[in-house]
Amino acid sequence: GQNIDQPTEMTATEGAIVQINCTYQTSGFNGLFWYQQHAGEAPTFLSYNVLDGLEEKGRFSSFLSRSKGYSYLLLKELQMKDSASYLCAVRVFKAAGNKLTFGGGTRVLVKP
Amino acid sequence: DARVTQTPRDKVTEMGQEVTMRCQPILGHNTVFWYRQTMMQGLELLAYFRNRAPLDDSGMPKDRFSAEMPDATLATLKIQPSEPRDSAVYFCASGLRKASADMINEQFFGPGTRLTVL
């Protein structure tokens, strides 16, 4: 199976930066994903890394180090609407097809 | 604006009853996933289909759960008989795996069905 660890909760101030770390242990690694989920809503795709390095998408960036089994999601210029849970997910090769395993999620609370 | 739709949005039922949840994937998507989310377990994959064929249902309790895709526009998840521990939000997601790619990179989630089994 896969072990995916991320902090349960983080608090940050509007306009600031927050970094959400995710560590994983898996065999057959085939990509790392970040999803955002507002309370009571469905997860929505944020980013995807399969190679080492940083992927930037507007205010959000995601970093991957495969050798360390480590990723982070960086949220810049925080806005109140960024208050949500952020789910780290690992995709692995499977004979039957690739599948995602999600971490428990990090609840981010943005304060004024 | 193409979206995954799910019905019902909320379902309250009594233990032992049959529950059927439906999902309409985004038109043209060829891969459909069923997930279950609880506070304790987080988001777990139950089953997924490609081109209507089941690829992996190892996350699904086989004795009471069944998943099917009668056609390309409908996926169903059935629980019979339901138990209180099945109470959760059930999400359907769809994606498009192109012939030129090995996998899909983005899954589009439906709004979920909140199931409460009393």
Short mmCIF file of C-alpha atoms in Angstrom, two decimals:
data_model
loop_
_atom_site.label_atom_id
_atom_site.label_comp_id
_atom_site.label_asym_id
_atom_site.label_seq_id
_atom_site.Cartn_x
_atom_site.Cartn_y
_atom_site.Cartn_z
CA GLY A 1 0.00 0.00 0.00
CA GLN A 2 0.91 3.65 0.09
CA ASN A 3 1.62 5.83 3.11
CA ILE A 4 0.80 9.47 2.51
CA ASP A 5 1.34 12.00 5.27
CA GLN A 6 0.32 15.62 5.38
CA PRO A 7 -0.44 17.95 8.29
CA THR A 8 -4.00 17.95 9.52
CA GLU A 9 -4.47 21.68 9.80
CA MET A 10 -2.69 24.97 9.11
CA THR A 11 -3.61 28.57 9.77
CA ALA A 12 -2.33 31.57 7.84
CA THR A 13 -3.11 35.23 7.35
CA GLU A 14 -4.67 36.78 4.28
CA GLY A 15 -1.97 37.94 1.87
CA ALA A 16 0.64 35.60 3.32
CA ILE A 17 2.20 32.40 1.95
CA VAL A 18 1.51 28.89 3.18
CA GLN A 19 3.40 25.71 2.30
CA ILE A 20 1.66 22.35 2.69
CA ASN A 21 4.02 19.40 2.83
CA CYS A 22 3.25 15.88 1.74
CA THR A 23 5.46 12.84 2.18
CA TYR A 24 4.77 9.46 0.68
CA GLN A 25 6.11 5.93 0.57
CA THR A 26 5.11 3.85 -2.39
CA SER A 27 6.32 1.55 -5.11
CA GLY A 28 5.47 2.17 -8.72
CA PHE A 29 5.21 5.94 -8.28
CA ASN A 30 3.63 7.53 -11.31
CA GLY A 31 2.74 11.08 -10.35
CA LEU A 32 1.65 13.29 -7.49
CA PHE A 33 -1.50 15.38 -7.51
CA TRP A 34 -2.95 18.17 -5.42
CA TYR A 35 -6.68 18.73 -5.11
CA GLN A 36 -8.58 21.48 -3.32
CA GLN A 37 -11.81 20.72 -1.51
CA HIS A 38 -14.04 23.36 0.04
CA ALA A 39 -16.27 22.21 2.89
CA GLY A 40 -19.27 20.33 1.59
CA GLU A 41 -18.05 20.39 -1.99
CA ALA A 42 -16.25 18.09 -4.40
CA PRO A 43 -12.46 18.01 -4.80
CA THR A 44 -11.13 20.05 -7.71
CA PHE A 45 -7.82 19.47 -9.47
CA LEU A 46 -5.01 21.93 -8.73
CA SER A 47 -1.75 20.48 -9.99
CA TYR A 48 0.20 17.45 -11.10
CA ASN A 49 3.92 16.60 -10.88
CA VAL A 50 5.58 13.53 -12.31
CA LEU A 51 9.13 14.84 -12.68
CA ASP A 52 11.24 16.54 -10.01
CA GLY A 53 10.95 20.26 -9.75
CA LEU A 54 8.50 23.08 -9.42
CA GLU A 55 5.29 23.55 -11.37
CA GLU A 56 3.78 27.02 -11.14
CA LYS A 57 0.19 27.92 -11.83
CA GLY A 58 -0.68 31.46 -10.88
CA ARG A 59 -0.72 31.80 -7.09
CA PHE A 60 -0.27 28.06 -6.62
CA SER A 61 2.95 26.10 -7.09
CA SER A 62 3.72 22.45 -6.50
CA PHE A 63 7.11 20.87 -5.98
CA LEU A 64 8.21 17.25 -6.20
CA SER A 65 11.30 15.34 -5.12
CA ARG A 66 10.92 11.70 -6.06
CA SER A 67 14.13 10.60 -4.34
CA LYS A 68 12.86 12.03 -1.06
CA GLY A 69 9.24 11.00 -1.49
CA TYR A 70 8.28 14.60 -0.86
CA SER A 71 6.04 17.24 -2.34
CA TYR A 72 4.72 20.59 -1.27
CA LEU A 73 1.96 22.89 -2.38
CA LEU A 74 2.72 26.58 -2.06
CA LEU A 75 -0.13 29.05 -1.88
CA LYS A 76 0.89 32.68 -2.32
CA GLU A 77 -1.02 35.90 -1.69
CA LEU A 78 -3.56 34.02 0.34
CA GLN A 79 -7.19 34.98 -0.06
CA MET A 80 -10.11 34.16 2.22
CA LYS A 81 -11.52 31.88 -0.48
CA ASP A 82 -8.40 29.70 -0.18
CA SER A 83 -9.74 28.36 3.12
CA ALA A 84 -10.29 24.72 2.21
CA SER A 85 -8.81 21.26 2.54
CA TYR A 86 -5.89 20.40 0.29
CA LEU A 87 -5.51 16.76 -0.66
CA CYS A 88 -2.24 15.22 -1.73
CA ALA A 89 -2.68 12.11 -3.91
CA VAL A 90 -0.19 9.63 -5.31
CA ARG A 91 -0.71 7.68 -8.52
CA VAL A 92 0.87 4.26 -8.81
CA PHE A 93 1.30 1.77 -11.61
CA LYS A 94 -1.03 -1.14 -11.29
CA ALA A 95 -1.50 -4.08 -13.60
CA ALA A 96 -5.17 -3.21 -13.82
CA GLY A 97 -4.48 0.46 -14.46
CA ASN A 98 -3.21 3.51 -12.66
CA LYS A 99 -5.04 4.60 -9.54
CA LEU A 100 -4.88 7.50 -7.10
CA THR A 101 -4.48 7.15 -3.36
CA PHE A 102 -5.32 10.25 -1.35
CA GLY A 103 -3.81 11.55 1.85
CA GLY A 104 -6.05 12.66 4.69
CA GLY A 105 -5.98 16.28 3.58
CA THR A 106 -4.73 19.50 5.19
CA ARG A 107 -7.35 21.96 6.32
CA VAL A 108 -6.11 25.51 5.71
CA LEU A 109 -7.78 28.35 7.53
CA VAL A 110 -7.09 31.83 6.20
CA LYS A 111 -7.65 34.59 8.73
CA PRO A 112 -8.09 38.30 7.96
CA ASP B 1 -19.96 24.04 -18.74
CA ALA B 2 -19.53 20.25 -18.67
CA ARG B 3 -19.90 18.70 -15.23
CA VAL B 4 -20.26 15.33 -13.59
CA THR B 5 -23.73 14.95 -12.13
CA GLN B 6 -24.79 12.65 -9.32
CA THR B 7 -28.16 11.66 -7.92
CA PRO B 8 -29.46 11.73 -5.31
CA ARG B 9 -27.53 14.48 -3.54
CA ASP B 10 -28.70 13.28 -0.15
CA LYS B 11 -30.05 9.93 0.92
CA VAL B 12 -31.23 8.84 4.35
CA THR B 13 -32.20 5.22 4.70
CA GLU B 14 -32.56 2.51 7.25
CA MET B 15 -30.17 -0.33 7.80
CA GLY B 16 -30.89 -3.25 5.49
CA GLN B 17 -32.35 -1.18 2.68
CA GLU B 18 -30.96 -1.11 -0.84
CA VAL B 19 -29.31 2.11 -1.97
CA THR B 20 -28.56 3.02 -5.58
CA MET B 21 -26.44 6.02 -6.48
CA ARG B 22 -26.18 7.29 -10.03
CA CYS B 23 -23.56 9.23 -11.88
CA GLN B 24 -23.49 10.85 -15.29
CA PRO B 25 -19.88 11.41 -16.37
CA ILE B 26 -18.84 14.31 -18.55
CA LEU B 27 -19.81 13.55 -22.13
CA GLY B 28 -16.88 12.00 -23.96
CA HIS B 29 -14.99 10.92 -20.85
CA ASN B 30 -14.05 7.26 -20.96
CA THR B 31 -12.92 6.67 -17.37
CA VAL B 32 -15.21 6.74 -14.35
CA PHE B 33 -14.25 6.46 -10.68
CA TRP B 34 -16.26 5.87 -7.51
CA TYR B 35 -14.86 7.22 -4.24
CA ARG B 36 -16.08 7.23 -0.66
CA GLN B 37 -15.15 9.96 1.80
CA THR B 38 -15.45 9.82 5.57
CA MET B 39 -13.84 11.83 8.34
CA MET B 40 -11.98 8.79 9.60
CA GLN B 41 -10.78 7.24 6.33
CA GLY B 42 -10.59 10.24 4.05
CA LEU B 43 -11.13 9.77 0.33
CA GLU B 44 -10.92 6.14 -0.77
CA LEU B 45 -11.20 4.66 -4.25
CA LEU B 46 -13.91 2.02 -4.48
CA ALA B 47 -13.90 1.14 -8.17
CA TYR B 48 -13.14 2.44 -11.60
CA PHE B 49 -14.14 1.79 -15.17
CA ARG B 50 -12.62 2.46 -18.52
CA ASN B 51 -14.77 2.33 -21.63
CA ARG B 52 -17.49 0.88 -19.36
CA ALA B 53 -15.35 -2.11 -18.35
CA PRO B 54 -14.45 -2.49 -14.66
CA LEU B 55 -10.68 -2.18 -14.22
CA ASP B 56 -10.29 -2.25 -10.48
CA ASP B 57 -12.83 -2.74 -7.73
CA SER B 58 -10.43 -3.95 -5.06
CA GLY B 59 -11.45 -1.11 -2.75
CA MET B 60 -15.07 -2.17 -2.69
CA PRO B 61 -16.64 -4.59 -0.19
CA LYS B 62 -17.82 -7.23 -2.63
CA ASP B 63 -20.46 -8.80 -0.47
CA ARG B 64 -22.72 -5.78 -0.45
CA PHE B 65 -21.43 -3.29 -3.00
CA SER B 66 -21.71 -3.48 -6.77
CA ALA B 67 -20.78 -0.99 -9.48
CA GLU B 68 -21.86 -1.02 -13.10
CA MET B 69 -21.91 1.11 -16.23
CA PRO B 70 -24.99 0.16 -18.20
CA ASP B 71 -24.01 2.67 -20.87
CA ALA B 72 -21.45 5.41 -21.45
CA THR B 73 -23.64 8.07 -19.86
CA LEU B 74 -24.54 6.25 -16.64
CA ALA B 75 -22.58 4.67 -13.81
CA THR B 76 -24.29 3.15 -10.78
CA LEU B 77 -23.12 2.16 -7.32
CA LYS B 78 -25.42 -0.09 -5.36
CA ILE B 79 -25.31 -1.14 -1.73
CA GLN B 80 -27.48 -4.06 -0.65
CA PRO B 81 -28.05 -4.39 2.23
CA SER B 82 -26.87 -1.04 3.59
CA GLU B 83 -25.29 -0.73 7.04
CA PRO B 84 -24.66 2.29 9.31
CA ARG B 85 -20.92 2.06 8.60
CA ASP B 86 -21.69 2.83 4.95
CA SER B 87 -22.64 6.36 5.92
CA ALA B 88 -20.33 8.63 3.93
CA VAL B 89 -20.19 10.95 0.95
CA TYR B 90 -19.85 9.01 -2.29
CA PHE B 91 -18.16 10.83 -5.15
CA CYS B 92 -18.12 9.92 -8.78
CA ALA B 93 -15.34 11.33 -10.95
CA SER B 94 -14.64 11.08 -14.66
CA GLY B 95 -11.67 11.66 -16.91
CA LEU B 96 -10.51 11.21 -20.44
CA ARG B 97 -7.70 8.86 -21.26
CA LYS B 98 -6.50 9.66 -24.75
CA ALA B 99 -5.23 6.92 -27.01
CA SER B 100 -1.85 8.64 -27.20
CA ALA B 101 -1.41 8.78 -23.43
CA ASP B 102 -0.88 6.11 -20.80
CA MET B 103 -3.08 7.74 -18.22
CA ILE B 104 -5.34 10.62 -17.38
CA ASN B 105 -4.00 13.52 -15.39
CA GLU B 106 -7.14 15.19 -14.18
CA GLN B 107 -10.25 13.75 -12.63
CA PHE B 108 -13.44 15.81 -12.53
CA PHE B 109 -15.52 15.12 -9.46
CA GLY B 110 -19.26 15.24 -9.16
CA PRO B 111 -20.98 16.97 -6.21
CA GLY B 112 -21.31 13.71 -4.28
CA THR B 113 -24.14 11.77 -2.66
CA ARG B 114 -24.32 12.13 1.11
CA LEU B 115 -25.58 8.80 2.43
CA THR B 116 -26.83 8.32 5.95
CA VAL B 117 -27.78 4.82 7.05
CA LEU B 118 -29.69 4.74 10.31
#
